[in-house]
Coordinates of C-alpha atoms and ligand atoms in Angstrom, one line a residue:
M1 CA -40.0 46.3 72.2
R2 CA -40.2 49.4 73.9
R3 CA -39.0 52.8 72.5
E4 CA -38.1 55.8 74.8
S5 CA -39.5 58.6 72.9
S6 CA -41.7 59.7 69.9
I7 CA -39.5 61.7 67.1
H8 CA -42.2 64.6 67.2
G9 CA -41.5 65.3 71.2
Q10 CA -42.9 64.1 74.2
W11 CA -45.2 65.6 77.2
S12 CA -42.9 67.3 80.2
S13 CA -44.9 65.4 82.5
K14 CA -47.1 62.8 83.1
L15 CA -49.5 65.4 84.2
V16 CA -49.1 67.6 80.8
F17 CA -50.5 64.1 79.3
V18 CA -53.4 64.1 81.6
L19 CA -54.1 67.7 80.9
A20 CA -53.4 67.5 77.2
A21 CA -55.7 64.2 77.1
T22 CA -58.3 65.7 78.6
G23 CA -58.1 68.5 76.6
S24 CA -58.7 66.5 73.6
A25 CA -61.7 64.5 75.6
V26 CA -63.9 67.7 76.9
G27 CA -64.8 69.7 74.5
L28 CA -68.1 70.5 72.2
G29 CA -68.7 66.7 72.5
N30 CA -69.8 67.1 76.3
I31 CA -71.5 70.9 76.8
W32 CA -72.9 71.1 73.0
R33 CA -73.4 67.1 71.5
F34 CA -74.0 65.1 74.7
P35 CA -76.9 67.5 76.0
Y36 CA -78.4 68.3 72.6
I37 CA -78.2 64.3 71.6
A38 CA -79.8 63.1 75.3
G39 CA -82.7 66.0 74.6
E40 CA -83.8 63.8 71.6
N41 CA -83.5 60.5 73.3
G42 CA -85.4 60.8 75.9
G43 CA -83.0 61.3 78.5
G44 CA -82.4 58.9 81.8
A45 CA -82.0 55.5 79.5
F46 CA -79.8 57.1 77.4
V47 CA -77.6 59.0 80.2
L48 CA -77.5 55.6 82.0
I49 CA -76.3 53.7 79.0
Y50 CA -73.8 55.8 78.2
L51 CA -72.7 56.0 81.3
A52 CA -72.5 52.1 81.2
C53 CA -70.1 52.2 77.8
I54 CA -67.6 55.0 79.4
L55 CA -66.9 52.5 82.5
L56 CA -67.2 49.2 80.0
I57 CA -66.0 49.8 76.5
G58 CA -64.8 53.4 77.2
L59 CA -61.8 53.0 80.0
P60 CA -60.6 49.7 79.1
I61 CA -60.0 51.0 75.4
M62 CA -58.3 54.0 76.3
M63 CA -55.8 52.1 78.2
A64 CA -55.6 50.0 75.2
E65 CA -55.1 53.2 73.2
I66 CA -52.9 54.6 75.0
A67 CA -50.7 51.4 75.5
L68 CA -50.5 50.9 71.8
G69 CA -49.3 55.1 71.1
R70 CA -46.9 54.3 74.1
R71 CA -45.2 50.9 72.3
G72 CA -45.6 52.4 68.5
R73 CA -44.1 56.2 69.3
Q74 CA -45.6 57.1 65.8
S75 CA -48.5 58.1 63.9
P76 CA -50.8 56.0 64.4
I77 CA -50.9 54.4 60.7
N78 CA -46.7 53.8 62.0
T79 CA -47.7 52.7 65.1
M80 CA -50.1 50.1 63.7
A81 CA -48.0 49.0 61.3
T82 CA -44.3 48.7 62.9
L83 CA -46.4 47.0 66.0
S84 CA -47.6 44.5 63.6
R85 CA -44.2 43.7 61.9
E86 CA -43.1 43.2 65.5
E87 CA -45.9 41.0 66.9
G88 CA -45.7 39.3 63.3
L89 CA -49.2 40.1 62.4
H90 CA -50.2 41.2 58.8
R91 CA -49.6 44.2 57.8
A92 CA -53.7 44.7 57.2
W93 CA -53.8 46.7 60.7
G94 CA -52.4 49.5 59.4
F95 CA -56.2 49.9 58.2
V96 CA -56.6 50.7 62.1
G97 CA -54.9 53.9 61.5
W98 CA -56.1 54.6 57.8
L99 CA -59.8 54.3 59.1
G100 CA -58.9 57.2 62.1
V101 CA -57.8 59.4 59.9
A102 CA -60.2 59.6 57.2
A103 CA -62.6 59.6 60.5
G104 CA -60.1 62.7 62.0
F105 CA -61.1 65.1 58.9
I106 CA -64.4 63.9 58.8
I107 CA -64.8 65.3 62.5
L108 CA -62.6 68.0 62.2
S109 CA -65.0 69.6 59.0
Y110 CA -67.7 69.5 61.1
Y111 CA -66.5 70.0 64.8
S112 CA -64.9 73.7 63.4
V113 CA -68.5 74.6 61.9
I114 CA -70.0 74.5 65.7
A115 CA -66.6 75.8 67.1
G116 CA -67.2 78.8 64.6
W117 CA -71.3 78.9 66.1
S118 CA -69.4 79.2 69.7
L119 CA -66.9 82.1 68.4
S120 CA -69.5 84.2 66.8
Y121 CA -71.7 83.4 70.1
V122 CA -68.6 85.4 72.4
F123 CA -69.3 88.2 70.6
R124 CA -72.6 88.7 70.5
A125 CA -72.9 87.5 74.6
G126 CA -69.8 90.5 74.6
G127 CA -72.0 92.9 73.0
G128 CA -74.8 92.2 75.0
A129 CA -77.1 90.7 72.1
F130 CA -78.9 88.9 74.7
T131 CA -80.3 91.1 76.6
G132 CA -84.5 91.1 76.7
L133 CA -84.1 88.4 74.8
D134 CA -86.8 85.8 75.3
A135 CA -87.0 81.8 74.3
D136 CA -88.2 83.2 70.7
G137 CA -85.6 85.6 70.5
V138 CA -82.7 83.7 70.9
R139 CA -84.1 80.8 68.3
G140 CA -84.1 83.7 66.3
M141 CA -81.2 84.7 66.3
F142 CA -79.6 81.4 66.5
E143 CA -81.4 80.7 63.4
S144 CA -80.5 83.6 61.5
L145 CA -76.9 82.6 62.5
V146 CA -76.9 79.1 60.8
S147 CA -78.8 80.2 58.1
D148 CA -76.2 82.9 56.6
P149 CA -73.5 80.2 55.1
E150 CA -71.3 83.3 54.4
R151 CA -71.0 84.6 58.3
L152 CA -70.4 80.8 59.3
L153 CA -67.3 80.6 56.5
A154 CA -65.5 83.2 58.3
W155 CA -65.7 81.5 61.8
H156 CA -65.2 78.5 60.5
T157 CA -62.3 79.6 58.5
L158 CA -60.7 81.8 61.6
F159 CA -61.4 78.7 63.8
M160 CA -59.3 76.7 61.5
I161 CA -56.5 79.3 61.3
M162 CA -56.3 78.7 65.3
N163 CA -56.0 74.6 65.3
V164 CA -53.2 75.0 62.3
L165 CA -51.3 77.6 64.1
V166 CA -51.3 75.8 67.1
V167 CA -50.6 72.3 66.0
A168 CA -47.9 74.3 63.5
R169 CA -45.8 74.6 66.3
G170 CA -46.4 71.5 67.8
V171 CA -48.1 70.6 70.8
R172 CA -46.1 71.3 73.6
S173 CA -45.5 75.2 73.6
G174 CA -48.4 77.4 74.5
L175 CA -50.6 75.0 74.5
E176 CA -49.8 72.8 77.6
K177 CA -49.6 76.5 79.5
A178 CA -52.8 77.4 78.4
V179 CA -54.9 73.8 79.0
K180 CA -53.7 74.0 83.0
F181 CA -55.4 77.3 83.5
L182 CA -58.4 77.2 81.4
M183 CA -59.8 73.6 81.8
P184 CA -60.5 74.3 85.7
A185 CA -61.8 77.3 84.6
L186 CA -64.6 75.9 82.6
L187 CA -65.4 73.8 85.2
G188 CA -66.0 76.7 87.8
L189 CA -68.0 78.4 84.9
L190 CA -70.3 74.9 84.7
L191 CA -70.6 75.0 88.3
L192 CA -71.4 78.4 88.1
L193 CA -74.5 77.5 85.6
V194 CA -75.3 74.5 87.6
G195 CA -76.0 77.0 90.8
Y196 CA -78.2 79.2 88.7
S197 CA -80.1 76.4 87.0
M198 CA -80.9 75.3 90.3
S199 CA -82.4 78.6 92.0
Q200 CA -84.9 78.5 88.9
G201 CA -87.3 76.0 90.4
H202 CA -86.9 73.2 87.7
F203 CA -83.6 71.8 89.1
M204 CA -85.7 68.9 90.1
E205 CA -87.4 68.3 86.6
G206 CA -83.9 68.5 84.9
V207 CA -82.4 65.9 87.2
S208 CA -85.3 63.7 86.5
F209 CA -85.0 64.1 83.0
L210 CA -81.3 63.3 83.2
F211 CA -81.1 60.3 85.3
K212 CA -84.5 58.7 85.5
P213 CA -85.0 56.3 83.0
D214 CA -87.6 55.2 80.9
W215 CA -86.9 51.6 79.5
S216 CA -89.9 51.7 77.4
E217 CA -88.3 54.3 75.0
V218 CA -85.3 52.5 73.9
T219 CA -84.2 51.3 70.7
G220 CA -81.2 50.0 69.2
D221 CA -80.7 53.1 67.6
T222 CA -80.7 54.6 71.2
I223 CA -78.0 52.2 72.0
L224 CA -75.6 52.8 69.1
L225 CA -76.3 56.9 70.0
A226 CA -75.1 56.0 73.4
M227 CA -72.3 54.3 72.5
G228 CA -70.8 56.7 70.2
Q229 CA -71.1 59.2 72.3
A230 CA -69.2 57.5 74.9
F231 CA -66.2 57.2 71.7
F232 CA -67.0 60.7 71.1
T233 CA -66.5 62.1 73.9
L234 CA -63.7 60.1 75.3
S235 CA -61.9 61.0 71.8
L236 CA -61.4 57.0 71.2
G237 CA -61.3 54.3 68.4
M238 CA -59.1 57.2 66.0
G239 CA -56.0 57.4 67.2
A240 CA -56.5 61.0 69.0
I241 CA -55.7 59.5 71.9
M242 CA -53.0 57.2 70.8
I243 CA -50.9 59.8 69.7
Y244 CA -50.9 61.5 72.5
G245 CA -50.2 58.4 74.3
S246 CA -47.1 58.1 71.9
Y247 CA -45.9 61.4 73.8
L248 CA -46.4 59.8 77.2
S249 CA -43.2 58.8 79.4
S250 CA -42.2 55.1 79.6
R251 CA -43.0 55.4 83.4
A252 CA -46.2 57.2 83.8
S253 CA -49.1 54.8 85.1
I254 CA -51.9 54.0 82.1
F255 CA -54.8 53.3 84.6
K256 CA -54.2 56.0 86.6
T257 CA -53.7 58.8 83.4
S258 CA -57.4 57.0 81.9
A259 CA -59.1 57.2 84.9
M260 CA -58.2 60.6 85.7
V261 CA -59.5 61.8 81.8
V262 CA -62.2 59.4 82.1
S263 CA -63.8 60.8 85.6
A264 CA -62.8 64.5 84.0
D265 CA -64.8 64.3 80.6
T266 CA -67.9 62.3 82.4
A267 CA -67.9 64.8 85.6
V268 CA -68.4 67.9 82.2
A269 CA -70.6 66.2 81.1
L270 CA -72.9 65.7 83.4
L271 CA -72.7 69.1 84.5
A272 CA -73.6 70.5 81.5
G273 CA -76.7 68.6 81.8
L274 CA -77.6 69.5 84.9
A275 CA -77.1 73.2 83.6
I276 CA -79.0 73.3 80.5
F277 CA -81.9 71.2 81.3
P278 CA -83.4 72.9 84.0
I279 CA -83.2 76.2 81.7
V280 CA -85.2 74.0 79.3
F281 CA -87.6 73.4 81.5
A282 CA -88.0 76.6 83.3
G283 CA -87.7 78.7 79.6
G284 CA -90.6 76.1 78.5
L285 CA -88.5 74.5 75.6
A286 CA -88.2 71.4 74.4
P287 CA -85.5 68.8 75.3
G288 CA -85.1 67.4 71.6
E289 CA -84.2 71.2 70.2
G290 CA -81.4 69.5 68.4
P291 CA -77.9 70.7 67.8
G292 CA -79.0 74.5 68.7
L293 CA -79.5 73.4 71.9
I294 CA -76.9 75.5 73.9
F295 CA -76.8 78.4 71.8
I296 CA -81.0 78.2 72.8
T297 CA -80.6 77.9 75.9
L298 CA -77.8 79.4 77.7
P299 CA -78.3 82.3 76.3
M300 CA -81.9 82.8 78.0
A301 CA -80.0 82.6 81.4
F302 CA -77.3 84.8 80.6
A303 CA -79.8 87.4 79.7
E304 CA -81.5 87.6 83.0
M305 CA -78.8 86.6 85.6
P306 CA -77.1 89.8 87.4
G307 CA -73.4 89.5 85.8
G308 CA -74.5 87.8 82.6
L309 CA -72.9 89.6 80.0
V310 CA -69.3 88.6 81.5
F311 CA -70.5 85.3 82.3
G312 CA -72.0 84.6 79.1
T313 CA -68.7 85.9 77.4
L314 CA -66.4 83.6 79.1
F315 CA -68.4 80.4 79.1
F316 CA -68.4 81.1 75.0
L317 CA -64.4 81.7 75.1
L318 CA -64.4 78.6 77.5
L319 CA -66.2 77.1 75.2
V320 CA -64.1 77.9 72.6
T321 CA -61.3 76.3 74.6
A322 CA -62.4 73.9 74.8
A323 CA -63.3 72.8 71.2
W324 CA -59.6 74.2 70.4
T325 CA -57.8 71.6 72.4
S326 CA -59.8 69.1 70.9
S327 CA -59.5 69.9 67.5
I328 CA -55.8 69.7 67.5
S329 CA -56.1 66.3 68.4
L330 CA -57.9 65.2 65.6
M331 CA -55.5 66.9 63.9
E332 CA -52.4 65.8 64.8
P333 CA -52.4 61.8 63.6
A334 CA -52.5 63.2 59.9
V335 CA -49.6 65.7 60.5
A336 CA -47.6 63.4 62.8
W337 CA -48.2 60.9 59.2
L338 CA -47.2 63.7 56.8
V339 CA -44.2 64.6 58.5
E340 CA -43.0 60.9 59.3
N341 CA -43.9 59.3 55.6
R342 CA -43.9 62.5 53.4
G343 CA -41.2 64.3 55.3
L344 CA -42.8 67.6 55.2
D345 CA -42.1 70.4 58.1
R346 CA -44.8 70.4 61.1
P347 CA -46.2 73.7 59.4
M348 CA -46.9 72.9 56.4
A349 CA -48.7 69.8 57.2
A350 CA -50.5 71.4 59.4
V351 CA -51.9 73.9 57.1
I352 CA -52.7 70.7 54.4
V353 CA -54.6 68.8 56.9
G354 CA -56.2 71.7 58.3
G355 CA -57.0 73.0 54.2
I356 CA -58.6 69.9 53.9
A357 CA -60.6 69.8 57.4
W358 CA -61.7 73.1 55.9
F359 CA -62.5 72.3 52.7
L360 CA -64.8 69.8 53.6
G361 CA -66.5 71.8 56.5
L362 CA -68.1 73.6 53.3
G363 CA -70.6 70.5 53.7
T364 CA -71.5 71.2 57.3
I365 CA -72.1 74.3 56.6
L366 CA -74.4 74.4 53.7
S367 CA -76.7 71.6 55.2
F368 CA -78.2 74.3 57.5
S369 CA -79.2 76.8 54.7
L370 CA -78.8 75.9 50.9
W371 CA -78.4 72.1 51.4
S372 CA -80.8 71.3 54.2
N373 CA -83.0 69.2 52.6
P374 CA -82.0 65.4 53.7
I375 CA -80.7 63.4 50.6
G376 CA -80.5 59.2 51.2
F377 CA -82.7 56.3 50.4
N378 CA -84.8 53.9 52.0
L379 CA -83.6 50.4 52.8
T380 CA -85.9 47.5 54.8
L381 CA -83.4 45.7 57.3
G382 CA -84.7 43.2 60.1
G383 CA -88.4 43.5 58.5
E384 CA -88.5 47.2 59.0
A385 CA -87.9 49.9 56.6
L386 CA -85.1 52.5 57.6
F387 CA -84.3 56.0 56.3
I388 CA -80.8 56.0 55.7
G389 CA -79.2 59.3 55.0
G390 CA -79.8 63.2 56.1
T391 CA -77.9 66.2 55.8
L392 CA -74.3 66.2 54.9
F393 CA -73.5 67.2 58.5
E394 CA -75.8 64.7 60.1
M395 CA -74.6 62.1 57.8
A396 CA -70.6 63.0 59.2
D397 CA -71.9 63.0 62.8
Y398 CA -73.5 60.1 62.7
L399 CA -70.7 58.0 60.4
T400 CA -68.2 58.9 62.5
S401 CA -69.3 58.4 66.1
N402 CA -71.9 55.6 65.7
I403 CA -70.0 53.9 63.3
M404 CA -65.9 54.5 62.5
L405 CA -64.9 55.0 66.0
P406 CA -67.0 52.2 67.4
L407 CA -65.4 50.2 64.6
G408 CA -61.9 51.6 65.4
G409 CA -62.0 50.9 69.3
L410 CA -63.3 47.2 68.5
L411 CA -60.0 46.9 66.1
I412 CA -57.8 48.3 68.9
A413 CA -59.7 45.7 71.2
L414 CA -59.2 43.0 69.1
F415 CA -55.4 43.4 68.2
V416 CA -54.5 44.4 72.3
G417 CA -56.6 41.8 73.4
W418 CA -56.3 38.9 71.2
R419 CA -53.5 39.3 68.6
M420 CA -50.5 41.2 70.5
T421 CA -48.8 38.6 72.9
Q422 CA -49.6 38.9 76.5
R423 CA -46.1 39.3 77.4
S424 CA -45.9 42.6 75.4
V425 CA -49.4 43.9 77.0
E426 CA -48.2 43.6 80.3
D427 CA -44.7 44.8 79.3
E428 CA -46.4 48.2 78.4
L429 CA -49.0 48.9 80.7
G430 CA -46.9 48.0 84.1
L431 CA -49.8 47.5 86.3
H432 CA -48.5 46.5 89.8
S433 CA -51.5 44.1 90.4
R434 CA -52.1 40.8 88.8
A435 CA -55.3 40.9 89.2
F436 CA -55.7 44.0 88.4
F437 CA -54.6 43.7 85.3
R438 CA -56.2 40.2 84.6
A439 CA -59.9 42.1 85.1
W440 CA -58.8 44.9 82.6
Y441 CA -57.7 42.1 80.0
Y442 CA -60.9 39.8 80.2
V443 CA -62.7 42.9 79.6
L444 CA -60.7 44.2 76.6
R445 CA -60.8 41.1 75.1
F446 CA -64.9 39.9 75.5
A447 CA -67.0 42.3 77.3
A448 CA -65.9 45.7 75.2
P449 CA -66.0 44.0 72.1
I450 CA -68.8 41.6 72.1
G451 CA -70.7 44.9 73.6
I452 CA -69.7 46.9 70.5
L453 CA -70.6 43.8 68.4
L454 CA -74.3 43.6 70.1
V455 CA -74.8 47.2 70.4
F456 CA -74.3 47.0 66.2
L457 CA -76.3 44.1 65.5
K458 CA -79.2 45.5 67.4
A459 CA -79.1 49.3 65.7
V460 CA -79.8 47.3 62.1
N461 CA -82.3 45.1 64.2
L462 CA -80.3 41.9 63.5
I463 CA -80.8 41.2 67.2
Ligands
LIG1 N1 -63.7 64.4 72.4 C1 -64.0 65.3 71.4 C2 -65.0 66.2 72.4 O1 -66.2 65.3 73.2 O2 -65.6 67.5 71.7 C3 -64.2 65.1 69.8 C4 -63.4 64.7 69.5 C5 -61.9 64.6 69.4 C6 -63.5 63.0 69.0 C7 -60.7 64.2 69.4 C8 -62.3 62.3 68.8 C9 -61.4 62.8 68.7 F1 -60.3 62.5 68.3

């Protein structure tokens, strides 16, 4: 059944949906996570696998997720329950919604801590703290920040309050306007940074690190990480894009809007990589620096370039904004559910969701100081000994990006591809070309789910 609108409201235009979904997709995942994970996993081969996952798994699943949201027009939990009922399917499909809400809380808990690092860097950049620092100096500055739980707590709290304030008001007022202006500004600054990187003499080294594959280094885990990054960066598999789709007008084209979001997201990640790796090589740093990568490399560039103070401040400000427009989408599914099922008003629901995620975030804060020793156990799988575990931050990140989001995506592909009637799917998608519909449907039914399953099996050494 087609529904015209959601009780929570509707985007004022198709363009606003694209901006909001791009706002959700483009965030720390592109500028912070992509470069550091690519750096830790050898570059080129990882990047190419990531790009393949974006195209073969990400784009088709994004279309399916938007279609589900628009058809159900409720929080992901209720959308899945309603659509299962309409299609005569088992209620257990509601699990997809719950899995997404759980993933949302866990991601938000650490996302907010990293966004807090970025907030603190806005003030450092603005106060001229980078001036005259070399590689050791910037690393020292980063390490002193992350090893100080009290300072991290203050920034994390501030960032969480920023999210609660926006979500409490509803997505439409304020945010829509902000995204229209801030996203192009972020792109502009990234281009400027790429320009700077080109002038530093190590640009081609950066390019070849990012795009020249060394297949001999690829393991099952590399492939899993690349696929996890594709889900994370596109905000897929947990209902964020589903709920944004539930506020989309019935007339908008799901394919065109998805294609725009996916292209913008990919462009930002690649530009971030092109900006960062040449600076890494010029500064004699290692690409496998870890989560601190951009916080160590970019200040070095800002310290040296003319106007670095202004550009540095602006850059971190935009990074915070990009994180902000992503994290509100992490809260939205749970908030919408509390409003629908618990009769809470939006501000109260936002405070509760923000409060829980804030509390969980303490685990990430301490992962860089008091609790920095990995916890876990040894497991032998497929003949190989594996250590399963890490710090709380590492576990939260690994579990969500590499397991929960792809699992959510797999279930969404199976639901839309195999369980819903083809008629409902075609009706919601409204693609004009039959051939195109068939191609998409085929990828969604076969390529995407089989791909995800194979990656899972490979990662645990079962194939
Ligand atoms: N896509 C966001 C980023 O790349 O930073 C992170 C994210 C937002 C993941 C929303 C998942 C999500 F539902």
